[in-house]
Each structure stands twice: as C-alpha cells, then as structure tokens.
Short mmCIF file of C-alpha atoms and ligand atoms in Angstrom, two decimals:
data_model
loop_
_atom_site.label_atom_id
_atom_site.label_comp_id
_atom_site.label_asym_id
_atom_site.label_seq_id
_atom_site.Cartn_x
_atom_site.Cartn_y
_atom_site.Cartn_z
CA MET A 1 26.15 -3.86 -6.67
CA SER A 2 23.58 -1.84 -5.31
CA ALA A 3 21.51 -2.60 -2.42
CA ARG A 4 18.16 -4.64 -3.25
CA ASN A 5 15.20 -2.25 -2.23
CA PHE A 6 11.55 -3.36 -1.84
CA ILE A 7 10.13 -0.39 -3.71
CA THR A 8 7.42 -1.88 -5.56
CA THR A 9 6.25 -5.91 -5.67
CA GLN A 10 6.48 -5.74 -9.73
CA ASP A 11 10.29 -6.05 -8.71
CA TRP A 12 10.41 -8.94 -6.67
CA SER A 13 9.06 -12.76 -8.38
CA ALA A 14 5.96 -14.45 -6.77
CA ASP A 15 8.21 -17.17 -5.42
CA GLU A 16 10.12 -14.37 -3.66
CA LEU A 17 7.01 -12.99 -2.53
CA GLN A 18 5.75 -15.96 -1.10
CA ALA A 19 9.19 -16.68 0.64
CA LEU A 20 8.32 -13.70 2.28
CA ILE A 21 5.16 -14.64 3.74
CA ASP A 22 6.56 -17.95 4.41
CA ASP A 23 9.08 -16.12 7.10
CA ALA A 24 6.34 -13.92 8.46
CA GLY A 25 4.59 -17.46 9.83
CA VAL A 26 7.83 -18.39 11.05
CA LEU A 27 8.03 -14.87 12.61
CA LYS A 28 4.24 -15.08 14.17
CA LYS A 29 4.92 -18.15 15.79
CA THR A 30 8.07 -16.90 17.14
CA PRO A 31 8.26 -12.72 17.34
CA VAL A 32 10.98 -12.19 19.20
CA GLN A 33 14.04 -13.63 16.96
CA PRO A 34 17.41 -11.37 17.35
CA ARG A 35 18.37 -11.97 13.74
CA LEU A 36 19.26 -8.08 13.17
CA GLY A 37 21.29 -7.69 16.58
CA GLY A 38 23.35 -4.72 16.42
CA LYS A 39 21.54 -2.98 12.92
CA THR A 40 19.81 -0.10 12.51
CA VAL A 41 17.18 1.37 10.78
CA ALA A 42 16.14 4.75 9.46
CA LEU A 43 11.93 5.04 9.34
CA LEU A 44 11.11 8.67 7.11
CA PHE A 45 7.56 9.93 7.30
CA PHE A 46 6.30 12.69 5.31
CA ASN A 47 3.29 11.81 6.02
CA PRO A 48 1.39 10.63 9.32
CA SER A 49 0.57 6.28 9.97
CA LEU A 50 -0.61 4.19 13.38
CA ARG A 51 -0.16 0.58 11.84
CA THR A 52 3.40 1.66 9.69
CA ARG A 53 4.97 2.91 12.58
CA THR A 54 4.69 1.08 15.23
CA SER A 55 5.02 -1.98 13.35
CA PHE A 56 8.20 -1.07 11.84
CA GLU A 57 9.28 0.49 15.42
CA VAL A 58 8.21 -3.06 17.24
CA GLY A 59 9.34 -4.90 14.66
CA ALA A 60 13.08 -3.92 14.80
CA TRP A 61 13.29 -4.13 18.11
CA GLN A 62 11.79 -7.64 18.04
CA MET A 63 14.81 -8.56 16.23
CA GLY A 64 17.30 -6.75 18.20
CA ALA A 65 17.88 -3.70 15.67
CA HIS A 66 17.05 -0.03 16.38
CA ALA A 67 14.63 2.30 14.83
CA VAL A 68 15.13 5.95 14.03
CA VAL A 69 11.65 7.44 13.21
CA LEU A 70 12.38 11.01 11.35
CA GLU A 71 9.56 13.38 10.57
CA PRO A 72 10.95 15.70 7.64
CA GLY A 73 9.67 19.12 7.86
CA LYS A 74 8.63 18.73 11.51
CA GLY A 75 11.69 17.43 13.65
CA ALA A 76 13.94 16.73 10.43
CA TRP A 77 15.06 19.01 7.91
CA ALA A 78 12.56 19.60 5.03
CA MET A 79 13.68 18.12 2.14
CA ALA A 80 14.46 18.47 -1.66
CA PHE A 81 14.54 15.58 -4.19
CA GLU A 82 14.50 17.29 -8.05
CA ASP A 83 18.29 17.68 -9.42
CA GLY A 84 19.36 20.87 -10.06
CA GLU A 85 16.71 22.52 -8.20
CA VAL A 86 17.59 25.70 -6.65
CA MET A 87 16.60 25.18 -2.91
CA ASP A 88 14.60 28.71 -2.29
CA GLY A 89 11.98 27.18 -1.06
CA GLU A 90 11.31 25.85 2.69
CA ALA A 91 13.75 22.78 2.19
CA GLU A 92 16.90 22.97 3.63
CA GLU A 93 18.38 19.75 2.74
CA HIS A 94 18.43 17.31 -0.79
CA VAL A 95 17.69 13.79 -0.88
CA ARG A 96 21.35 13.59 -2.53
CA GLU A 97 22.57 14.35 1.09
CA ALA A 98 20.08 13.16 3.22
CA ALA A 99 20.53 9.14 1.95
CA ARG A 100 23.95 9.03 1.74
CA VAL A 101 24.47 10.43 5.39
CA LEU A 102 21.73 8.06 6.65
CA SER A 103 23.31 5.17 4.85
CA ARG A 104 26.61 6.08 6.68
CA TYR A 105 24.59 5.76 10.45
CA CYS A 106 21.71 3.25 9.41
CA ASP A 107 21.36 -0.34 7.10
CA LEU A 108 17.80 0.21 6.22
CA ILE A 109 16.19 3.43 5.01
CA ALA A 110 12.11 3.12 4.78
CA VAL A 111 10.16 5.94 4.00
CA ARG A 112 6.46 7.57 3.55
CA ARG A 113 5.88 9.81 1.12
CA PHE A 114 2.33 9.99 -0.02
CA PRO A 115 1.51 12.21 -3.55
CA GLU A 116 0.91 15.96 -3.47
CA PHE A 117 -2.21 15.14 -5.21
CA LYS A 118 -1.78 18.73 -7.66
CA ASP A 119 -0.52 16.94 -11.27
CA TRP A 120 -0.61 12.93 -11.83
CA SER A 121 1.57 13.62 -13.77
CA ILE A 122 4.41 14.30 -11.36
CA ASP A 123 3.28 12.09 -8.64
CA ARG A 124 2.99 9.18 -10.90
CA ARG A 125 6.98 8.99 -11.39
CA ASP A 126 7.44 7.71 -7.69
CA HIS A 127 10.13 10.24 -7.63
CA VAL A 128 10.71 10.91 -3.62
CA ILE A 129 11.44 7.38 -3.10
CA LYS A 130 13.28 6.88 -6.37
CA ALA A 131 15.49 9.39 -5.14
CA PHE A 132 16.48 8.22 -1.88
CA ALA A 133 16.67 4.35 -3.66
CA ALA A 134 19.40 6.23 -6.57
CA HIS A 135 21.11 7.80 -3.48
CA ALA A 136 21.70 5.61 -0.59
CA THR A 137 23.73 2.77 -0.30
CA VAL A 138 21.89 0.88 1.54
CA PRO A 139 18.55 -0.84 0.83
CA VAL A 140 15.94 1.23 0.89
CA ILE A 141 11.60 0.56 1.70
CA ASN A 142 8.51 1.67 0.41
CA MET A 143 5.92 2.48 3.43
CA GLU A 144 3.62 4.17 1.05
CA THR A 145 4.20 5.97 -1.88
CA ILE A 146 2.27 5.69 -5.02
CA VAL A 147 2.18 1.53 -3.99
CA HIS A 148 2.06 0.02 -0.69
CA PRO A 149 3.75 -3.03 -1.15
CA CYS A 150 3.81 -4.20 2.85
CA GLN A 151 0.69 -3.88 2.59
CA GLU A 152 -0.22 -6.15 0.06
CA LEU A 153 2.20 -8.51 1.75
CA ALA A 154 0.35 -8.47 5.00
CA HIS A 155 -3.17 -8.55 2.83
CA ALA A 156 -1.62 -11.75 1.02
CA MET A 157 -0.44 -13.36 4.25
CA ALA A 158 -4.03 -12.94 5.92
CA LEU A 159 -6.19 -14.43 2.56
CA GLN A 160 -3.52 -17.33 3.00
CA GLU A 161 -4.31 -18.05 6.71
CA ARG A 162 -8.02 -17.50 5.74
CA LEU A 163 -8.25 -19.53 2.32
CA GLY A 164 -5.44 -21.21 1.72
CA ASP A 165 -4.43 -21.25 -1.87
CA LEU A 166 -5.30 -18.47 -3.42
CA LYS A 167 -5.29 -20.15 -7.27
CA ASN A 168 -8.78 -18.37 -9.22
CA LYS A 169 -10.47 -17.37 -6.32
CA LYS A 170 -12.77 -14.61 -7.22
CA TYR A 171 -11.39 -10.99 -5.87
CA VAL A 172 -13.16 -8.21 -6.18
CA LEU A 173 -10.99 -5.01 -5.31
CA THR A 174 -14.27 -2.45 -4.70
CA TRP A 175 -13.76 1.41 -5.21
CA THR A 176 -15.90 3.42 -2.14
CA TYR A 177 -16.76 6.63 -1.09
CA HIS A 178 -15.01 8.62 1.11
CA PRO A 179 -15.41 12.51 2.01
CA LYS A 180 -11.54 13.31 0.65
CA PRO A 181 -9.85 11.90 -2.44
CA LEU A 182 -7.20 9.77 -1.23
CA ASN A 183 -4.50 7.74 -2.42
CA THR A 184 -4.63 5.37 -5.23
CA ALA A 185 -1.61 3.08 -3.87
CA VAL A 186 -3.22 0.60 -1.95
CA ALA A 187 -5.83 0.07 -4.68
CA ASN A 188 -2.68 0.13 -7.00
CA SER A 189 -0.79 -2.61 -4.68
CA ALA A 190 -4.49 -4.78 -3.86
CA ALA A 191 -4.33 -4.94 -8.18
CA MET A 192 -0.90 -5.89 -8.51
CA ILE A 193 -0.76 -8.18 -5.51
CA SER A 194 -3.92 -10.73 -6.42
CA THR A 195 -3.19 -10.65 -9.76
CA LYS A 196 0.57 -12.16 -9.04
CA LEU A 197 -1.04 -14.94 -6.67
CA GLY A 198 -3.28 -16.16 -9.36
CA MET A 199 -6.72 -14.52 -8.47
CA ASP A 200 -9.42 -13.99 -10.93
CA VAL A 201 -9.65 -10.47 -10.15
CA THR A 202 -12.63 -7.84 -10.79
CA LEU A 203 -11.99 -4.17 -10.03
CA LEU A 204 -15.10 -2.52 -8.85
CA CYS A 205 -15.34 1.09 -9.89
CA PRO A 206 -18.27 3.84 -10.56
CA ASP A 207 -16.98 4.41 -14.02
CA GLU A 208 -14.04 5.11 -16.52
CA ARG A 209 -13.00 7.64 -14.26
CA TYR A 210 -12.18 5.91 -11.18
CA LEU A 211 -9.85 3.62 -13.28
CA LEU A 212 -6.35 3.05 -12.18
CA ASP A 213 -2.75 4.51 -13.63
CA PRO A 214 -2.63 2.26 -16.68
CA MET A 215 0.93 1.80 -15.55
CA PHE A 216 -1.08 -0.34 -12.90
CA MET A 217 -3.79 -1.85 -15.04
CA ASP A 218 -1.09 -3.24 -17.27
CA ALA A 219 0.75 -4.68 -14.71
CA ALA A 220 -2.32 -6.42 -13.67
CA GLN A 221 -3.21 -7.52 -16.62
CA HIS A 222 0.53 -8.75 -17.36
CA ASN A 223 0.64 -10.85 -13.23
CA ALA A 224 -2.87 -12.22 -14.29
CA THR A 225 -1.65 -13.91 -17.50
CA ALA A 226 1.65 -15.25 -15.96
CA SER A 227 0.10 -16.59 -13.16
CA GLY A 228 -3.16 -17.88 -14.75
CA GLY A 229 -6.05 -15.57 -13.34
CA SER A 230 -7.56 -13.06 -14.97
CA PHE A 231 -7.92 -8.58 -14.53
CA LYS A 232 -11.04 -7.13 -15.83
CA VAL A 233 -13.07 -3.86 -14.87
CA SER A 234 -16.72 -4.09 -13.78
CA HIS A 235 -19.09 -0.97 -13.20
CA ASP A 236 -21.70 -3.48 -12.41
CA ILE A 237 -22.31 -3.79 -8.51
CA ASP A 238 -24.22 -6.95 -8.53
CA GLU A 239 -21.99 -8.28 -11.23
CA ALA A 240 -18.49 -8.00 -9.22
CA TYR A 241 -19.81 -9.23 -5.79
CA LYS A 242 -21.51 -12.30 -7.62
CA GLY A 243 -19.65 -15.51 -6.15
CA ALA A 244 -16.90 -13.17 -5.04
CA ASP A 245 -14.51 -14.97 -2.63
CA VAL A 246 -12.75 -11.71 -1.30
CA VAL A 247 -13.94 -8.19 -1.28
CA TYR A 248 -11.36 -5.74 -0.50
CA ALA A 249 -12.13 -2.17 -0.47
CA LYS A 250 -10.35 0.90 -0.51
CA SER A 251 -11.66 4.89 -1.71
CA TRP A 252 -9.42 6.61 -4.19
CA GLY A 253 -9.07 9.70 -5.80
CA SER A 254 -10.43 10.07 -9.45
CA LEU A 255 -7.12 10.47 -11.44
CA ALA A 256 -9.15 11.91 -14.58
CA MET A 257 -9.95 15.16 -12.34
CA TYR A 258 -7.07 14.83 -10.12
CA GLY A 259 -5.81 18.49 -8.60
CA HIS A 260 -9.63 19.34 -9.80
CA TRP A 261 -10.81 18.45 -6.36
CA ALA A 262 -14.16 20.48 -5.95
CA ASP A 263 -15.19 19.45 -9.30
CA GLU A 264 -14.63 15.39 -7.97
CA ARG A 265 -16.04 15.51 -5.00
CA ALA A 266 -19.43 16.78 -6.73
CA VAL A 267 -19.13 13.43 -9.18
CA ARG A 268 -17.69 11.28 -5.96
CA GLU A 269 -21.08 12.31 -4.26
CA LYS A 270 -23.35 10.11 -6.28
CA PHE A 271 -21.26 7.33 -5.54
CA LYS A 272 -21.78 6.94 -1.81
CA HIS A 273 -23.62 3.26 -2.33
CA PHE A 274 -20.63 1.68 -3.27
CA ILE A 275 -20.53 0.97 0.64
CA VAL A 276 -19.76 -2.58 1.51
CA ASP A 277 -22.82 -3.14 3.14
CA GLU A 278 -24.42 -6.56 4.29
CA ALA A 279 -26.45 -6.45 0.99
CA LYS A 280 -23.33 -6.57 -1.00
CA MET A 281 -21.73 -9.50 0.76
CA ALA A 282 -25.23 -11.59 0.82
CA LYS A 283 -24.25 -11.71 -3.18
CA THR A 284 -20.73 -13.23 -2.84
CA ASN A 285 -19.61 -16.71 -1.82
CA ASN A 286 -19.69 -16.44 2.08
CA ALA A 287 -16.60 -14.15 0.49
CA VAL A 288 -14.30 -12.88 3.47
CA PHE A 289 -13.89 -8.96 3.80
CA SER A 290 -10.74 -6.43 4.38
CA HIS A 291 -9.44 -3.22 4.32
CA CYS A 292 -5.54 -1.62 4.81
CA LEU A 293 -6.86 0.82 7.54
CA PRO A 294 -7.88 3.39 8.71
CA ALA A 295 -10.99 3.37 7.57
CA ARG A 296 -13.83 5.66 8.07
CA ARG A 297 -17.22 3.27 9.23
CA ASN A 298 -20.68 3.05 7.95
CA ILE A 299 -19.20 5.35 5.16
CA LYS A 300 -16.74 2.37 3.38
CA ALA A 301 -18.06 -0.43 4.83
CA THR A 302 -20.87 -0.49 7.44
CA ASP A 303 -20.25 -1.78 11.04
CA ALA A 304 -21.75 -5.00 10.33
CA VAL A 305 -19.48 -5.66 7.90
CA MET A 306 -16.10 -4.38 10.10
CA ASP A 307 -17.11 -6.55 12.74
CA SER A 308 -18.45 -9.63 10.90
CA PRO A 309 -16.49 -13.06 11.41
CA SER A 310 -15.72 -12.60 7.38
CA SER A 311 -13.60 -9.74 8.16
CA LEU A 312 -9.99 -9.38 8.00
CA ILE A 313 -9.15 -6.38 9.00
CA ILE A 314 -7.26 -6.72 12.33
CA GLU A 315 -5.53 -9.88 10.67
CA GLU A 316 -4.30 -7.70 8.02
CA ALA A 317 -3.26 -4.81 10.37
CA GLU A 318 -1.16 -7.61 12.15
CA ASN A 319 0.55 -9.50 9.38
CA ARG A 320 2.12 -5.81 8.84
CA LEU A 321 4.58 -6.67 11.69
CA HIS A 322 5.14 -10.21 10.52
CA VAL A 323 5.93 -9.74 6.67
CA GLN A 324 8.15 -6.39 7.71
CA LYS A 325 10.57 -8.13 10.25
CA ALA A 326 10.75 -11.16 7.28
CA LEU A 327 11.45 -8.34 4.81
CA MET A 328 13.79 -6.46 7.02
CA SER A 329 15.65 -9.76 7.31
CA LYS A 330 15.81 -11.07 4.03
CA LEU A 331 17.22 -7.33 2.54
CA LEU A 332 19.63 -7.90 5.58
CA GLY A 333 20.23 -11.10 4.81
CA ALA A 334 19.94 -12.45 8.08
N1 CP B 401 -2.45 1.01 6.49
C1 CP B 401 -1.41 1.76 6.48
O1 CP B 401 -0.25 1.76 6.53
O2 CP B 401 -1.56 2.37 8.37
P1 CP B 401 -1.27 3.63 8.33
O3 CP B 401 -1.54 4.70 7.42
O4 CP B 401 -1.55 3.84 9.74
O5 CP B 401 0.30 3.48 8.98
#
C-alpha cells in the first residue's frame, strides 16, 4: 500500500481533520514530546517562507526528529517534473530520482512549490506535489502549492479556540487588494475547510473575474452540503460583512486574466476599497479577523484591525507549529 499523504484536506474526512486539531491541542499544552525519535524529515522549499519553514523545523526538533531543509535551484539541484521531459534546460535532476532518493534517507517529504503564474491550465494540475507523491515511498506533505492544507488546520484550530463550535457560524472569505497578483492557494483552502466544518460561508470578491477555480468552488459546495453549512458568492461588501462571525482576508490574482498581469493590474487597482477596516468590521457580529500572513498592513487590512482584540493572526500562525506536529505524528504512526 502506498504511503498516506497530506496533499489536500479533501482527501481527509472532517473527523480525521478534527482528530489532528485535537491532538494539536495536546501538543500545544506539552510541546516537547519525543514521539518521532530517530526520524528524519525533508523540507523542500522552492519558494520563500518564514512561518512554514520555522514551524516545521522547530516542530520536528520538539518531537525528536531531524529536519533537512533543501532549496532546489539554490542549495540543491534544480528539478524537472514532467514525464518524458527532455531535460535540456536548467534542471539537473528529475523528481523521479529525487523523490525516491529522499525516501531512502527520510521518513517524510514536505514540499512548497507555488504556481508559475503563467498558465492556469498547467498550474491547476498541481503536478509538482503530485509527482512527489507518485514517486516517493514515504508520506508527502503539502507546504503550499495551489492549496495550503497546513494553514487550513491552523486556521480552524484558532477559530475553534476562540469561537467553540463553528457549525453555522457566518464566515466571510474576502478578497483584498494587493499590488501583486498572489496565489489562490489560501483562498481555495479557506473555502474548503470553512465549508467542511459546517460554517455558512460567503466568498466576497470584486466580480466574477476573481472567482476561484470551479474545482474548488465545487468542493466548497460539496462540503457545505455534506456538513450542513452553506456556500455562496457575493460581490456586495455591506451584505457580506453584515452579521459575520469570522472575516478571513486574502488577496489573489484573477484566474480570468492569469498570466496577463499588466491587464489584471489595471482592473485590480479599482478595488483597493476591499481593504478590511474598522468600518467594515463594525457591520459584523463582533467578528474575529484573521489572515494567513504575511500581510501588507494598511493594504489588505488596517493597523486597527490587525492589532484589535478580535485579530487571530498570531494565534493562527502559532497553531501552524502544533497542527504540523500532530500531522507528522499521524503520518508516521507515532
Ligand atoms: N502562512 C505561511 O505559509 O507563511 P510563510 O509563507 O511565511 O511560510
């Protein structure tokens, strides 16, 4: 049987995800538990990170494991991923070898690889992490590709810690302005976990050009039906914020204009008013606010919102450590 992976939360039931969050709570109370003595974890970063890298490295250490950080294309060989590829470019190594060799050294492989932002029909295949999963013989963890499932767990944990039972809480996932087109991963993930936990979810974005990929919209709808929650789209800021219990902010580039970023920028510039500010938060049901971080202050959310008692940004970031330890523990049967 192939190893169990953590590529997307859609492969895990709500009960399984809750068990991870519950174990994270145990680990939060007693952080140093030598559950993974003698184990090794490979952390492959194709893109930068502050939280993910630190929380995985520290988490592995706190459980007695050793983490090896690799940056393909920098300190490690650049890599190719396509089957049958003629490797006449920069890549010196194919994932077919890299995944199998790392599996001989390490008990887990975790990968961060953002989309290339040129052609969504290619990026939406999520082919890099899938290639690692196909060729590795140890579990593979997604540290952010076109979804960010570890962030989902940390976000859900922070919400449960503050709000308790999340069923039918009103959750607003709001697009915000950002000067650059960003990954849709966290928005895709937020839509999936909020609906999986039974919340009444509104995806607020400027217009149809900022909708998420249908595969994630469909997943959210499917989850909502199964969990007794709901999922809808709104382009009306006042209507979306009214009575909300949770406001989760994220910026992402338009899939309708993917790769045509000069055109998209001209559109995006008109939507700076999607910033999360005190006036919008005043329309809510005393909602909590969160963001995955990093976040540009006074662009995505104002200082007042980021620093308010309702802000869960630091708690959510802290919980990355605890949920990832629970996840590594589960995948390694500890
Ligand atoms: N939220 C998150 O993944 O942060 P980093 O990009 O710093 O890892």
